[in-house]
CSV table of C-alpha atoms in Angstrom, one decimal:
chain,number,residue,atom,x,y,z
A,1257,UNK,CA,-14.5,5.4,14.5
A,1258,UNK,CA,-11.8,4.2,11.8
A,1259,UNK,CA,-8.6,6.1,11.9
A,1260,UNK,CA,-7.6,8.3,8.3
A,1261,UNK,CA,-5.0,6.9,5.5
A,1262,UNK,CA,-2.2,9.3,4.6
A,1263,UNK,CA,0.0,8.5,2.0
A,1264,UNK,CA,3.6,9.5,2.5
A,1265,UNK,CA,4.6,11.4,-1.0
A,1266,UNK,CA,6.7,8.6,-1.9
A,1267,UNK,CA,4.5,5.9,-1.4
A,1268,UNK,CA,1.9,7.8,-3.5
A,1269,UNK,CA,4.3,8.2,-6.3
A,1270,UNK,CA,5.0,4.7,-6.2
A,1271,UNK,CA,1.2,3.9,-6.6
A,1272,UNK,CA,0.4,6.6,-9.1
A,1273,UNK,CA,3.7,5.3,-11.1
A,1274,UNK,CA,1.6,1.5,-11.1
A,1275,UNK,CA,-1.5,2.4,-12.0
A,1276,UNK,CA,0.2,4.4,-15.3
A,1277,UNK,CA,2.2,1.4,-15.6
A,1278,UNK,CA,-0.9,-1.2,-15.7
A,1279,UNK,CA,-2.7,1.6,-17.6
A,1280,UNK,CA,-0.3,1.7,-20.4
A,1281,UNK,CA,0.2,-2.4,-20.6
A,1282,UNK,CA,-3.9,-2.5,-21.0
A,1283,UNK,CA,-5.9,-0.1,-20.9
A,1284,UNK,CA,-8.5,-0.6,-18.2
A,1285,UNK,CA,-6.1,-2.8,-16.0
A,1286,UNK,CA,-4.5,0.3,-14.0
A,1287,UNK,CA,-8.2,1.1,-13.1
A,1288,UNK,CA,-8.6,-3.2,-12.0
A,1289,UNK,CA,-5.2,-2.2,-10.1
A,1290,UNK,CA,-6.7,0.6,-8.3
A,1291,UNK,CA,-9.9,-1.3,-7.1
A,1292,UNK,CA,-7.8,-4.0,-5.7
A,1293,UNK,CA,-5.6,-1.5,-3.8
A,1294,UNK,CA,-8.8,0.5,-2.6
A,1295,UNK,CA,-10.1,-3.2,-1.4
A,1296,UNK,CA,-6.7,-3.8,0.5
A,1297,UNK,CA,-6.9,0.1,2.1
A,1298,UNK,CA,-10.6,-0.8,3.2
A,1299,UNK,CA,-9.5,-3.7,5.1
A,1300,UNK,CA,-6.4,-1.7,6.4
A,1301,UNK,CA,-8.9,1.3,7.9
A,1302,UNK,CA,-11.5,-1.7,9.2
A,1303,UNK,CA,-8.7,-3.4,10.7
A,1304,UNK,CA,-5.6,-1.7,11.0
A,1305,UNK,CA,-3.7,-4.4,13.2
A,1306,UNK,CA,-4.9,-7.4,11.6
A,1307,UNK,CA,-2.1,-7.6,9.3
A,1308,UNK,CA,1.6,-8.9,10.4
A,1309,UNK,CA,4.2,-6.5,11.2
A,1310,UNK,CA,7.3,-7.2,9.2
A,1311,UNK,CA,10.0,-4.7,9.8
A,1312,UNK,CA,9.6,-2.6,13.3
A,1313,UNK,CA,5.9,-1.3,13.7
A,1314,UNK,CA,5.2,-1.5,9.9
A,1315,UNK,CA,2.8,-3.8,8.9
A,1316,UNK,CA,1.9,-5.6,5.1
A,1317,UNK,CA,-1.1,-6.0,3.5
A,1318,UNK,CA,-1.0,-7.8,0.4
A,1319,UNK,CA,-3.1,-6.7,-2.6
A,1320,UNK,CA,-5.1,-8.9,-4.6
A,1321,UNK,CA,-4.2,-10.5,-8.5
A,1322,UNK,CA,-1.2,-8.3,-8.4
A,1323,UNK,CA,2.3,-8.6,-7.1
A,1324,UNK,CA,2.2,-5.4,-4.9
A,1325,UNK,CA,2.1,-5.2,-1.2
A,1326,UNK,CA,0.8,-1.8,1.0
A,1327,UNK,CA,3.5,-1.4,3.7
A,1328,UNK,CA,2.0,0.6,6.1
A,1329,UNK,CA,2.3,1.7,10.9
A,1330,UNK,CA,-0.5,2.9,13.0
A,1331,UNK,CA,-0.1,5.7,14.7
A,1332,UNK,CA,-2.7,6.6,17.8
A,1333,UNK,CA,-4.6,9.5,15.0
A,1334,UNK,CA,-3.7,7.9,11.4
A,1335,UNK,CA,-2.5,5.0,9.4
A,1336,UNK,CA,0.1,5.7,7.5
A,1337,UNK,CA,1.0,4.3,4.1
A,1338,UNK,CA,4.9,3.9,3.8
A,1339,UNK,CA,4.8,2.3,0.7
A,1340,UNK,CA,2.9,0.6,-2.5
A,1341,UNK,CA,5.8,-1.6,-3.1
A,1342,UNK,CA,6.0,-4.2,-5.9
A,1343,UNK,CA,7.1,-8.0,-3.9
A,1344,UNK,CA,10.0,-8.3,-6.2
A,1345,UNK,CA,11.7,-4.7,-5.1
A,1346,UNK,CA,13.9,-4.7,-2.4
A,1347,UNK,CA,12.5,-4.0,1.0
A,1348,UNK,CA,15.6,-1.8,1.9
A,1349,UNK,CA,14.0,0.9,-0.4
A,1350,UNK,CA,11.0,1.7,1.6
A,1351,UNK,CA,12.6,0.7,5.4
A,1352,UNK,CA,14.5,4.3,5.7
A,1353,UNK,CA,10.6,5.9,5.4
A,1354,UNK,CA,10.3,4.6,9.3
């Protein structure tokens, strides 16, 4: 049995605010951004340890033909997404949501 996602409220701000943001440069690209995020959160759920960890017990899974990564830790009863995190920000913004 796969374990749930949960998004922490930031890290789904952070993805709502990049779908809008590829929506408004295209439209139809923030919809091409969601598909590849749904693709990386399918993996995550099929194989929640497969990814490295990078900063204590969170882990990153990087999403396809964009330059975003899911930062996310596996607890025993959930996976929890810390963050939707463009690779350019700096990773200090998302490490206080351990």
């Amino acid at each position: 049995m796969s374990l749930p996602i949960v998004f922490r409220v930031e890290a789904q701000a952070e993805f709502d605010q990049a779908f809008d943001w590829y929506e408004q440069q295209r439209r139809g690209l923030g919809v091409e951004f969601l598909t590849c995020v749904t693709e990386v959160l399918d993996r995550i759920q099929s194989f929640p340890e497969a990814c490295e960890i990078v900063f204590e017990d969170a882990r990153r899974a990087i999403v396809a033909k964009f330059p975003y990564l899911v930062l996310y830790k596996v607890e025993p009863d959930r996976i929890v997404i810390l963050a939707v995190f463009h690779s350019k920000r700096d990773p200090q913004i998302w490490r206080y949501r351990m």
